[in-house]
Structures are given as structure tokens and as C-alpha cells.
Amino acid sequence: MRLRELVIDAWSWINYKPAMADPQRPGHSAFPEVNHSWVPESDRRRLAVYKLLAAYDNNQAGQLAAVTGDDHGLERRELGDPAKLIDTTLGYLLGAEQTIVVPGAEHAEHRGPAGTDGDEGDAPPPGAVQAANLQERLRTWAEKELWPLRIQQAERCAVRCGDAVYTLAWEPAKERVLLRTYDPGFYFPEWDDGEQDSSEYPSRIHFAWELPADPARGLKDRVRRITYELGPIGAATEPGITKDGRAIREQVAGADGDPVLTVGDTLHPVAGTVQRTYPWAPGRPSSTTCYLTDAEWLLEDLGASHDLYSLPPDKASYRVRSDGQVLDRLDLMCDFIPVVHVPNTIPDGGEHWGKSSLGSVLQLLDELAATDTDSASASATTGTPIVALSGARLPIDRTTGQPLPVRVEAGTVWQLSDTGRMDALNTSAQLAELRQRIDHMLTRLASNTRLTTAGLGSLDPASVPSGYALQLALGPLDSLISAMRLARAHKYVLLLRMVQRLHQAGQVWPAGESLPARLVWGAHTPTDRTTVLADVVQGYVAGVFSLETAVRMLQEAGYPIDDVAGEIERIQKRAFDQAARLADATGDNSAVREYLGLPEADPVPTVPLIPVQPGQPAPDAPPTSPPQAHPLPPA
């Protein structure tokens, strides 16, 4: 690549590849579909990078090299190192499990001890019951939508390609939100003109891909595009049909011919805009909504002037949803785009795309594959050595009279003359050197990816002197996982907020302000549990941590605690020592029974008192003894 063609961007680490040598037509020989006319020129390089990384993941880097002119590409040995690197990184990122947590939910069922002034105990903190209800709803929804499976699909793509995409859609038949993942190669965000920071949320998002021809069904090559777009709220629409039989949406007209508003929408008397109050923003009318369009175009109808962002509307064939709604700017009744883009790394300032975990070590993976290929060749000559014969009597082909080819096989015997000799080429030294080079590159790979030799499983456990030394060795891995989880933290908060709001829009969850919910990752190293458990025990015994905080820390560390409030209740039912101290401190048996989760005790029956008669002692008065006579003193 000449200096004047040097390109520095989010994918500069791929410039050394011949398939990416031309920035204007990347992968033109290996991936010709990337350079079709409908693909925006600004996205072609990104799509080529995704395909190249997929080739490495599937052990097809040699085939890719052969397509781009490497005559020895098909001889390349690929032993699954890129796939192992992706899966190992993914395993540490996800941890043991993923849990949806709504802050404050652990306080919903917990009651404090009753006070000495006769009150009935501490009520839950404000919002605790709502947080617990939301947490239960989100976990139920996640179970139905196969949440761990969807996360695995999306995050593996993010680790490999650098980006992943989730989409949310309300399904009226199931009365819940559907969660789906898309390949980032189908994802095309679009920002308004003049937008300076592409890390901001785009106002328009497209998903597009080609559909191959199907002669049996009479279908030609097509392009399908799904578009989410934010725009001002308009009049109500309904499915319709054009004169040529195409399904579209058309405005609903009233008796006088004027447009009709959707039920619940109002017209602002001054601004003249249509406003709508969403269930998650009571008292705050909005004039923005999200429109969904799903259409197809024939490739033969698209010219050089048409790309993804400028497809001709008059050539579109709009799809129809299962409930009969035509997907032509269908109002989704929400003021946000239900799409979440998840980057693998924290993007640079002004960037939108993440970086693949293979990006920085792709050349090292090439070197490792080349060394594996050389090692295979050396092992072939070591297992079946090259033999030189001198003075040997070789067998003759009786038909042709020519010597037969000589092969080194078990049981082969050659007759040598008095001066004959046989020499074998020994390549075991080269093979040992190649194996040492492989070990060196694996160590370099573990260091450069920050997975460490311990994280990749190549470290001998017997060589670690102590657990503290292992913890120090895993330090780079801890920082890597922390950075990757930080890049995703806000994205999953946003996704769970969208899930809550779409259920509110579907009128199956109660209206109200959205509560924050987050995804808690499991522990990624075996030392985390031991450390957290020691900290929790020491902090709780010393009175630094509350029981709620202690149990939540154990849950986030990966301990099998499904419900924090339920776990606290079970702990208190067996905390007899604390109950005894509570009784000594307050002298209130009802507070002790409430702390242990026991029902209130039955009242003690009282015995009616006998009325006291005049001149008689009270029934509860102590008995008196008759007066004793004292002897008189002597005269």
C-alpha cells in the first residue's frame, strides 16, 4: 500500500490484508456483494471487515488468502485459535450467569423491628414494592424470551465483529415484547445532517440485506429494508391499496374530509402540532413518535444513483404484518427507536463502532497459522524421513526395465554393496524449534489480548505459588472484562427501559415513570467468590454492611440467590442469637416474633377479680399473720 493510500479509521488494523488494500472497493475480489450499488460507500469497508473476521472464526482465512492471490493459501493449517479466542473472551465477559436487578427491590418484603412506642415496624422504603414488582415482571419476560440465549448470540457477534444489535417489537398475540438479535452487517444507522457526534443515538436506523432469486416461486433478486424513524406525530392511518395493487397506508378522513387523529392524541392550539401523552411520562405531552417501514425492492429497479438511503418509494413493495397492518410508516406508539447497538469496546470520541477482540492480534494469528503449517511439514519429514541410498541394488520393473520408486516403509529391506551406505535426513531439531516458536506466540497472544496465560488455560496450576500470585496474574484479564462490561452497562439499562415502556404501551404493565433496571454479570474468575464472601462476612459482622447489602453482594458475585428479599427472610427466621439480643434491648416479644417471621402470639387470657367487701383484705393482698403475744417483764 502506497503512502498516499494510507487510511486511518476504526478498522485501520486490517489495512495489511490484500483484500482491504483498496479503501474504495474493499474485498472486491473476495466479497463482491459488498460493492453492490445499493450498499452505501461509507459502509463497504465495515461490511468487508465483518466478513473477513467471520472467515477467521470459521477457519477459512486460508481460502480467503487463496481468493486474493496467495497460491499457498489452501495449504494453510488453521487449528481453531481465533474461535477459541472469541469463545474464551465471551465466557469471561458473561460470567457464570446474568441477572436482572432493579435497585430497591430487596427492601420490598423486609420489615424492620417494631419500635418501643407500640408501632407496627418500619414500612418498606418508598418505591420498594414497585421495584420488586418490576423486577419480577422483567425476569418473567426474560425467561419467556430466552434471555441468556439471546445474550450469547449478540455478545459473541460483538466480541468477533466489534458490534452487536438488539431489536424489540411488541407482539399483540403474545402480549409481550419480542427480543431479537441482528447481524451488525445488516445494521445501517443514519444521522441527520450536521450531527457532530455519531456516538449520539441516531434518528433513523435501517436494517437491509439481499434476498436471492427463487425461480420456483417466480421471485427475482431483491433488497429488503426495515426502517425505524423518529418523526412528528401525524394523523391516523389505515391499510390501503394503490391502483396497481400495492399495499400502502393512507390517512383516515372524517365525515368532512379532514384528517382524523388517533384516539388519545390532541392538537396543540398554538403550535399546531399533534401531541400525545405516553404512559411512562404522565403530564409531559410529546410530539414525537417512531415509525416502522418494512419494504422490498427489485435489484433490477435500482440504478447507480440509488443506495440504501435513497431507495425509490414508488418501486417499494411493503410487507403486511400478521394482524393485517401494512408496514408503511406504521406508528409504533412510542417516542424512541426500539433498537440497541452494543459495542464490544468503548468507542473513541465521535465514533459509533466498537473494535473486535481479534483486531489487535490478527497478524499474530496469521503468524501462528503459518508456523502451524511449517510444523506440519516438518513433522511429515520427521515421521517419514528422507533417505539417501548409495550402492543399493534397487528392484527393477520387469515390464519397463526401469528401477521402481523407492519408499520408506516398515519391513523394507535393501541390499547394499560393500561400499554402500544409507543416510536419513533428521528434521527433529527444526520441529522442536517450531514448537517452541508456537509456545512463544501463544504466550504473546495471551499477553496482547490481556486474557493472560492463566485465562487461556495454558498456565500450569502447579507453577503458581499462591492464590494471591494467581490473582496478580489475572490482573490484566480483570481490567479487560471491566472495560468491556463498562461499554455495555448503559446499553442494557437502555434495553430494559425500552422493554418496560413497550409493555406499558401495550397496556399490560401499569403506567408510571420508568424505574432503572440493570444487568448484573456473574463472576468471571474463581477467586471473586472467595474474596467477596470474606468481605461480606467481615463487613456484616462488624456492622459496616446491612443484611440487604450483604446478600445483594453475594448475589452479584454469582452465588445461587434468586430473591434477595426471600433470602433475607430465611436468614432472619434462623437468627436466634440476634433475636435474643433484640429481646434484651427492647423487651418487646412482638418485635422478636416479627423479626423471626413468626405470627403474632395469641393474647393471654385474664382472670376476673372478685370484688372486695368492706373490712376484707384485697384478694391480691399478701396474707397477714395473727399478732403474737409477748411475755411481760418480771415485776
XYZ file of C-alpha atoms in Angstrom:
635
model
C 0.000 0.000 0.000
C 1.444 3.329 -1.032
C 1.699 6.122 1.493
C -0.854 8.296 -0.288
C -3.411 5.495 0.167
C -2.903 5.192 3.922
C -6.256 5.097 5.700
C -6.597 5.604 9.449
C -10.023 4.833 10.836
C -11.759 2.413 13.196
C -10.585 -0.519 11.022
C -7.002 0.530 10.323
C -5.722 -2.665 11.892
C -6.940 -4.556 8.808
C -5.011 -2.486 6.258
C -2.259 -5.080 5.889
C -4.693 -7.513 4.246
C -4.600 -7.579 0.412
C -8.405 -7.806 0.370
C -8.558 -4.436 2.131
C -5.852 -2.724 0.087
C -8.357 -0.630 -1.865
C -10.292 1.611 0.558
C -12.838 2.469 -2.144
C -13.589 -1.148 -3.088
C -12.649 -3.277 -0.081
C -12.772 -7.025 -0.569
C -13.776 -6.575 -4.206
C -12.395 -9.985 -5.213
C -13.320 -11.920 -2.067
C -16.664 -10.280 -1.220
C -18.139 -8.828 -4.411
C -21.574 -8.451 -2.822
C -20.196 -5.753 -0.511
C -19.698 -3.470 -3.526
C -23.211 -3.692 -4.935
C -24.704 -0.379 -5.926
C -27.301 -0.263 -3.139
C -24.645 -0.597 -0.398
C -23.564 2.875 0.808
C -19.948 3.594 0.003
C -19.260 4.718 3.579
C -20.289 1.277 4.933
C -18.493 -1.002 2.479
C -15.241 -1.131 4.402
C -17.065 -2.030 7.622
C -19.029 -4.833 5.946
C -15.857 -6.260 4.384
C -14.208 -6.317 7.811
C -17.166 -8.240 9.272
C -16.921 -10.867 6.533
C -13.158 -11.189 6.932
C -13.485 -11.732 10.683
C -16.185 -14.351 10.078
C -13.746 -16.185 7.791
C -11.197 -16.330 10.599
C -13.832 -17.572 13.023
C -14.745 -20.432 10.670
C -11.154 -21.457 9.794
C -11.481 -20.025 6.278
C -8.663 -17.486 6.374
C -6.630 -19.726 4.043
C -9.438 -19.822 1.500
C -9.686 -16.042 1.731
C -5.954 -15.729 1.099
C -6.225 -18.028 -1.924
C -9.011 -15.898 -3.409
C -6.883 -12.765 -3.056
C -3.880 -14.280 -4.873
C -1.961 -16.388 -2.343
C -1.012 -19.601 -4.184
C -0.318 -21.426 -0.923
C -3.448 -20.264 0.869
C -5.240 -23.595 0.589
C -2.286 -25.335 2.278
C -2.644 -23.170 5.346
C -3.259 -25.040 8.595
C -5.901 -23.441 10.809
C -6.435 -25.132 14.145
C -9.236 -23.010 15.629
C -7.214 -20.416 17.529
C -9.447 -17.438 16.523
C -12.620 -19.294 17.536
C -11.050 -20.284 20.858
C -10.016 -16.677 21.483
C -13.577 -15.481 20.800
C -15.233 -18.133 22.965
C -12.797 -17.625 25.844
C -13.328 -13.863 25.839
C -17.088 -14.376 25.648
C -17.045 -16.785 28.589
C -15.191 -14.342 30.831
C -17.411 -11.462 29.726
C -20.697 -13.226 30.509
C -19.533 -14.858 33.727
C -21.441 -17.660 35.395
C -24.890 -16.096 34.897
C -26.675 -12.856 34.063
C -29.271 -11.430 36.448
C -31.738 -8.572 36.017
C -31.738 -6.379 39.127
C -33.916 -3.385 39.970
C -32.312 -1.329 42.774
C -34.504 -1.226 45.874
C -36.356 -4.479 45.160
C -34.575 -6.253 48.011
C -36.274 -3.968 50.554
C -39.838 -4.737 49.441
C -40.656 -7.619 51.800
C -38.256 -6.794 54.612
C -39.671 -5.152 57.717
C -37.648 -3.635 60.473
C -38.260 -4.439 64.172
C -41.209 -2.828 65.853
C -40.425 0.219 67.907
C -40.813 0.570 71.641
C -43.575 3.112 71.241
C -46.015 0.483 70.014
C -45.740 0.998 66.217
C -46.022 -1.926 63.839
C -42.485 -1.807 62.461
C -40.737 0.034 59.630
C -42.611 0.219 56.339
C -40.764 -0.556 53.083
C -38.826 2.367 51.643
C -40.690 4.443 49.046
C -40.770 2.667 45.698
C -39.522 -0.677 47.046
C -42.737 -2.537 46.225
C -42.835 -1.077 42.710
C -39.187 -2.043 42.197
C -39.853 -5.609 43.333
C -42.873 -5.929 41.045
C -40.913 -4.606 38.068
C -38.010 -6.921 38.794
C -40.359 -9.916 38.875
C -42.014 -8.865 35.595
C -38.674 -8.343 33.838
C -37.342 -11.710 34.981
C -40.523 -13.456 33.864
C -40.286 -11.733 30.479
C -36.585 -12.652 30.187
C -37.362 -16.308 30.851
C -40.009 -16.381 28.116
C -37.754 -14.592 25.635
C -34.767 -16.904 26.264
C -32.699 -14.010 27.599
C -29.431 -15.953 28.211
C -29.574 -17.418 24.691
C -30.142 -14.008 23.090
C -27.257 -12.527 25.065
C -24.983 -15.347 23.929
C -25.928 -14.742 20.287
C -25.432 -10.994 20.409
C -22.313 -10.877 22.583
C -20.434 -13.493 20.578
C -21.040 -11.389 17.488
C -19.877 -8.309 19.399
C -16.649 -9.996 20.511
C -15.944 -11.229 16.967
C -17.043 -8.240 14.872
C -16.922 -5.434 17.422
C -20.655 -4.706 17.274
C -23.999 -6.346 18.085
C -27.599 -5.216 17.671
C -30.813 -5.955 19.593
C -34.307 -5.143 18.347
C -37.552 -5.034 20.335
C -41.039 -5.423 18.897
C -44.457 -5.621 20.522
C -46.327 -8.825 19.695
C -50.086 -8.363 20.255
C -50.845 -12.101 20.085
C -48.370 -12.969 22.858
C -48.899 -9.703 24.763
C -45.207 -9.238 25.335
C -42.133 -7.723 23.757
C -40.119 -9.906 21.385
C -36.327 -9.675 21.647
C -34.269 -10.422 18.539
C -30.642 -10.048 17.514
C -29.337 -8.918 14.128
C -26.000 -9.359 12.417
C -24.254 -5.963 12.510
C -23.680 -6.281 8.770
C -27.410 -5.606 8.341
C -27.305 -2.515 10.587
C -27.106 0.945 8.969
C -27.650 3.910 11.325
C -28.332 7.293 9.790
C -27.767 10.650 11.445
C -29.251 13.978 10.486
C -27.162 16.426 8.503
C -24.895 18.431 10.763
C -24.734 15.824 13.514
C -21.276 16.159 15.036
C -21.126 13.212 17.400
C -22.016 9.848 15.887
C -21.984 8.322 19.354
C -25.344 10.009 19.891
C -28.476 7.984 19.273
C -29.390 8.143 15.553
C -32.758 9.475 14.466
C -33.127 6.848 11.743
C -31.967 3.206 11.637
C -32.092 0.805 8.693
C -31.706 -2.975 8.501
C -31.060 -4.143 4.953
C -29.918 -7.284 3.136
C -30.292 -9.004 -0.211
C -32.814 -11.760 -0.877
C -31.728 -14.260 -3.564
C -33.914 -15.122 -6.507
C -36.309 -18.067 -6.254
C -37.255 -19.239 -9.777
C -39.667 -21.839 -8.412
C -41.769 -19.112 -6.820
C -41.170 -16.588 -9.559
C -39.178 -14.239 -7.315
C -36.279 -12.126 -8.544
C -33.274 -10.742 -6.683
C -34.496 -8.237 -4.134
C -33.334 -5.894 -1.388
C -35.246 -5.816 1.861
C -35.027 -2.769 4.108
C -36.553 -2.300 7.571
C -36.534 1.328 8.748
C -37.165 2.832 12.197
C -37.538 6.597 12.103
C -38.401 9.273 14.649
C -40.768 11.971 13.399
C -43.649 14.249 14.369
C -46.959 12.610 15.234
C -49.372 12.711 12.324
C -52.966 11.852 11.645
C -54.354 8.355 12.000
C -53.695 5.938 9.120
C -55.146 2.636 7.957
C -54.181 -0.080 5.422
C -54.997 0.704 1.806
C -54.252 -0.419 -1.756
C -52.949 1.597 -4.709
C -54.323 1.388 -8.245
C -51.589 -1.057 -9.247
C -52.439 -3.346 -6.312
C -49.640 -2.388 -3.904
C -50.439 -2.332 -0.173
C -49.846 1.053 1.476
C -51.075 3.097 4.422
C -53.375 6.056 3.864
C -54.771 8.721 6.145
C -58.141 8.259 7.777
C -60.545 11.013 6.730
C -63.529 12.129 8.769
C -67.034 12.915 7.585
C -65.957 16.368 6.443
C -62.830 15.059 4.731
C -60.376 16.342 7.357
C -57.698 14.025 8.798
C -58.648 12.191 11.982
C -56.333 11.964 14.971
C -55.543 8.740 16.775
C -57.532 8.184 19.949
C -55.755 9.959 22.810
C -53.878 12.444 20.610
C -54.586 16.181 20.854
C -53.843 19.166 18.684
C -51.793 21.931 20.289
C -53.804 25.138 19.959
C -50.787 27.406 19.405
C -48.070 25.303 17.766
C -50.497 23.297 15.672
C -48.633 20.049 16.357
C -50.197 16.766 17.376
C -49.304 15.770 20.939
C -49.531 12.507 22.802
C -49.069 11.631 26.468
C -47.179 8.374 26.845
C -47.825 6.126 29.879
C -44.192 6.426 31.053
C -44.283 10.242 31.019
C -47.550 11.323 32.668
C -48.132 15.056 32.481
C -45.468 15.596 29.802
C -47.029 15.558 26.305
C -44.732 14.661 23.424
C -44.973 15.447 19.722
C -42.578 12.674 18.600
C -43.271 9.068 17.651
C -41.447 6.193 15.960
C -42.480 4.902 12.530
C -41.740 1.424 11.159
C -41.364 0.647 7.447
C -40.638 -2.806 6.003
C -40.368 -2.982 2.203
C -38.647 -4.762 -0.689
C -37.143 -3.504 -3.953
C -36.146 -5.455 -7.057
C -32.453 -5.126 -7.849
C -33.290 -4.518 -11.481
C -35.258 -1.405 -10.454
C -32.265 0.152 -8.701
C -29.768 2.240 -10.595
C -26.344 3.608 -9.791
C -27.911 6.666 -8.167
C -29.871 4.583 -5.656
C -28.274 3.419 -2.456
C -29.733 2.210 0.806
C -30.540 5.727 1.995
C -32.275 6.818 -1.245
C -34.335 3.865 -2.476
C -37.279 4.988 -4.669
C -40.582 4.858 -2.741
C -42.632 4.262 -5.894
C -40.807 0.976 -6.513
C -41.302 -0.341 -2.970
C -43.404 -3.358 -2.096
C -44.472 -3.021 1.538
C -44.873 -6.025 3.780
C -48.027 -6.821 5.719
C -47.896 -7.874 9.375
C -49.772 -10.909 10.694
C -52.545 -8.682 12.088
C -53.144 -7.052 8.685
C -51.209 -3.820 9.319
C -49.254 -2.573 6.304
C -45.700 -1.702 7.373
C -45.560 1.646 5.612
C -44.662 4.231 8.266
C -46.660 2.358 10.867
C -46.934 4.374 14.098
C -45.386 2.266 16.882
C -46.891 4.498 19.607
C -43.557 5.175 21.300
C -41.166 8.121 21.240
C -37.956 6.096 20.895
C -36.405 3.688 18.382
C -36.584 0.147 19.853
C -33.079 -0.765 18.672
C -29.978 -1.046 20.855
C -26.454 -1.159 19.404
C -23.884 -2.809 21.692
C -20.176 -2.067 21.004
C -17.514 -4.513 22.110
C -15.208 -1.757 23.345
C -15.611 1.834 24.448
C -15.680 3.791 21.156
C -13.332 6.688 20.600
C -14.736 10.179 20.778
C -17.134 10.773 17.909
C -17.111 7.088 16.908
C -20.070 4.728 16.889
C -18.444 1.358 16.238
C -16.602 -0.971 18.588
C -13.438 -2.972 17.959
C -13.171 -6.723 17.545
C -11.246 -8.720 20.131
C -9.284 -10.187 17.188
C -8.352 -6.787 15.776
C -5.060 -6.120 17.534
C -3.772 -9.696 17.227
C -4.906 -10.613 13.720
C -1.348 -10.579 12.346
C -0.247 -12.711 15.272
C -2.941 -15.235 14.391
C -1.596 -15.258 10.809
C 1.910 -15.928 12.126
C 0.584 -18.711 14.333
C -1.215 -20.353 11.399
C 1.937 -20.089 9.251
C 4.035 -21.700 11.988
C 1.474 -24.480 12.372
C 1.740 -25.086 8.634
C 5.552 -25.243 8.807
C 5.347 -27.500 11.843
C 3.055 -29.899 9.967
C 5.554 -30.036 7.095
C 8.475 -30.633 9.465
C 6.593 -33.361 11.320
C 5.960 -35.104 7.976
C 9.686 -35.303 7.207
C 10.406 -36.350 10.792
C 7.848 -39.160 10.816
C 8.761 -40.282 7.287
C 12.382 -39.161 6.845
C 14.135 -38.569 3.533
C 16.612 -41.410 2.943
C 19.706 -41.285 0.680
C 20.989 -44.675 -0.614
C 24.414 -45.396 -2.025
C 25.431 -48.751 -3.501
C 21.956 -50.214 -3.165
C 20.513 -52.822 -5.501
C 17.081 -51.418 -6.399
C 14.178 -53.531 -7.677
C 13.537 -53.402 -11.428
C 10.197 -53.234 -13.182
C 10.206 -56.311 -15.442
C 7.932 -54.641 -17.945
C 9.817 -51.420 -18.491
C 13.238 -52.405 -17.146
C 13.360 -49.221 -15.066
C 14.058 -49.092 -11.286
C 10.919 -48.979 -9.195
C 10.299 -45.969 -6.934
C 11.801 -46.393 -3.505
C 9.612 -45.770 -0.460
C 10.494 -45.919 3.216
C 8.037 -48.371 4.733
C 8.057 -50.709 7.688
C 9.786 -54.009 6.807
C 11.589 -52.632 3.732
C 14.995 -54.302 3.091
C 17.695 -53.039 0.698
C 20.781 -54.941 -0.313
C 23.848 -52.693 -0.120
C 27.248 -53.316 -1.689
C 30.438 -53.345 0.350
C 30.809 -49.578 -0.057
C 27.093 -48.852 0.140
C 25.564 -46.630 2.785
C 22.190 -45.204 3.813
C 21.704 -41.715 5.310
C 18.431 -40.312 6.773
C 17.621 -36.606 6.980
C 16.861 -35.759 10.624
C 14.476 -32.761 10.963
C 13.540 -33.277 14.609
C 15.618 -30.264 15.672
C 13.653 -27.987 13.345
C 10.402 -29.460 14.596
C 11.364 -28.762 18.213
C 12.269 -25.189 17.297
C 8.909 -24.683 15.610
C 7.103 -25.992 18.662
C 8.994 -23.565 20.855
C 8.017 -20.766 18.481
C 4.369 -21.804 18.767
C 4.589 -21.668 22.569
C 6.210 -18.247 22.343
C 3.473 -16.893 20.089
C 0.729 -18.320 22.314
C 2.294 -16.508 25.258
C 2.474 -13.329 23.171
C -1.154 -13.820 22.153
C -2.238 -14.170 25.791
C -0.326 -11.014 26.700
C -1.554 -8.836 23.835
C -5.194 -9.834 24.244
C -4.920 -9.384 28.049
C -6.511 -12.793 28.539
C -3.236 -13.944 30.193
C -1.866 -17.477 30.102
C -3.923 -18.314 33.170
C -7.075 -17.109 31.437
C -6.353 -19.099 28.279
C -5.732 -22.236 30.320
C -2.094 -22.658 29.242
C -0.651 -21.893 32.692
C 0.394 -24.877 34.791
C -1.507 -24.572 38.104
C 1.361 -26.259 39.917
C 3.641 -23.361 38.971
C 1.500 -20.814 40.847
C 2.887 -20.393 44.385
C -0.290 -18.966 45.951
C -3.782 -17.700 45.267
C -2.564 -14.123 45.614
C 0.002 -14.734 42.872
C -2.760 -16.104 40.650
C -4.856 -13.030 41.373
C -1.965 -10.795 40.302
C -1.526 -12.872 37.149
C -5.203 -12.351 36.309
C -4.956 -8.572 36.757
C -4.917 -7.751 33.008
C -7.921 -10.020 32.500
C -9.830 -8.207 35.238
C -9.173 -4.820 33.623
C -10.179 -6.176 30.197
C -13.513 -7.540 31.435
C -14.203 -4.390 33.441
C -13.722 -2.219 30.348
C -15.903 -4.488 28.194
C -18.691 -4.519 30.778
C -18.452 -0.748 31.160
C -19.032 -0.358 27.415
C -22.228 -2.412 27.774
C -23.615 -1.174 31.101
C -25.655 1.742 29.747
C -26.812 -0.256 26.718
C -28.551 -2.898 28.825
C -30.066 -0.249 31.101
C -31.493 1.331 27.943
C -32.748 -2.012 26.624
C -34.558 -2.899 29.860
C -36.112 0.573 29.981
C -37.436 0.042 26.446
C -38.870 -3.334 27.451
C -40.717 -1.699 30.326
C -42.107 1.117 28.164
C -43.237 -1.137 25.330
C -45.196 -3.249 27.820
C -46.733 -0.047 29.145
C -47.644 0.992 25.607
C -49.260 -2.430 25.162
C -51.315 -1.730 28.321
C -50.247 -4.914 30.088
C -47.981 -3.236 32.665
C -49.103 -0.330 34.866
C -48.354 3.186 33.700
C -45.869 5.383 35.518
C -42.331 6.646 35.474
C -39.747 4.142 34.280
C -37.677 2.573 37.042
C -33.982 1.868 36.443
C -33.040 -1.764 35.897
C -29.628 -3.161 35.112
C -27.952 -6.385 34.083
C -25.612 -7.893 36.671
C -22.908 -10.125 35.232
C -21.657 -13.206 37.035
C -18.174 -13.624 38.458
C -15.580 -14.211 35.744
C -12.790 -15.647 37.906
C -12.984 -18.320 40.617
C -11.257 -16.052 43.163
C -14.073 -13.498 43.127
C -16.466 -15.563 45.223
C -13.975 -16.260 47.964
C -12.924 -12.632 48.206
C -16.479 -11.291 48.172
C -17.648 -13.834 50.752
C -14.830 -12.874 53.113
C -15.588 -9.169 52.672
C -19.313 -9.708 53.215
C -18.875 -11.750 56.383
C -16.344 -9.347 57.849
C -18.369 -6.262 56.924
C -21.690 -7.632 58.202
C -20.246 -8.871 61.498
C -18.559 -5.501 62.029
C -21.828 -3.698 61.316
C -20.469 -1.913 58.250
C -22.824 -3.677 55.792
C -26.538 -4.123 56.220
C -28.007 -7.552 55.648
C -29.653 -6.354 52.433
C -26.365 -5.069 51.025
C -24.521 -8.220 52.068
C -26.987 -10.555 50.365
C -27.052 -8.430 47.209
C -23.233 -8.536 47.037
C -23.335 -12.322 47.256
C -25.937 -12.479 44.502
C -23.846 -10.280 42.204
C -20.798 -12.447 42.931
C -22.568 -15.467 41.456
C -23.980 -17.243 44.477
C -27.306 -19.053 43.761
C -29.583 -16.421 45.333
C -32.706 -15.885 43.250
C -34.591 -13.483 45.512
C -32.760 -11.124 47.863
C -35.840 -10.374 49.977
C -36.696 -14.047 50.303
C -33.124 -14.908 51.277
C -33.152 -12.213 53.977
C -36.410 -13.585 55.348
C -34.990 -17.118 55.525
C -31.851 -15.864 57.256
C -33.805 -13.979 59.885
C -36.007 -16.977 60.661
C -32.899 -18.775 61.915
C -31.124 -15.817 63.529
C -31.944 -16.785 67.123
C -28.897 -15.062 68.635
C -29.864 -11.733 67.064
C -33.452 -12.275 68.183
C -32.272 -12.814 71.756
C -30.273 -9.595 71.681
C -33.298 -7.789 70.255
C -35.419 -9.080 73.156
C -32.826 -7.931 75.675
C -32.610 -4.492 74.059
C -36.327 -3.800 73.635
C -38.148 -6.168 75.986
C -40.808 -6.447 73.288
C -41.753 -10.029 72.439
C -43.869 -8.934 69.476
C -40.808 -7.345 67.850
C -38.879 -10.587 68.322
C -41.644 -12.665 66.761
C -41.868 -10.277 63.812
C -38.081 -10.428 63.335
C -38.208 -14.240 63.226
C -41.139 -14.197 60.850
C -43.487 -15.807 63.370
C -47.167 -14.952 63.581
C -48.427 -12.821 66.401
C -48.946 -14.691 69.664
C -52.453 -15.271 70.997
C -53.410 -12.889 73.791
C -53.028 -14.243 77.348
C -56.493 -14.778 78.943
C -57.150 -12.700 82.059
C -58.935 -13.984 85.219
C -61.721 -11.710 86.529
C -61.117 -10.373 90.048
C -63.547 -10.924 92.999
C -64.916 -7.610 94.280
C -63.537 -6.644 97.681
C -66.059 -6.452 100.574
C -65.718 -3.767 103.199
C -63.477 -4.879 106.018
C -61.982 -7.720 103.972
C -58.422 -7.702 102.555
C -57.965 -7.495 98.820
C -57.613 -10.862 97.047
C -54.179 -9.975 95.830
C -53.050 -8.561 99.194
C -50.331 -10.558 100.946
C -51.572 -12.757 103.778
C -51.129 -11.411 107.293
C -50.224 -13.491 110.367
C -52.107 -13.096 113.703
C -50.394 -10.946 116.323
C -48.148 -12.841 118.715
C -48.283 -12.371 122.490
C -45.117 -11.010 124.095
C -44.210 -12.040 127.680
C -44.466 -9.326 130.310
C -41.296 -8.246 132.003
C -40.858 -9.551 135.620
C -42.035 -7.340 138.450
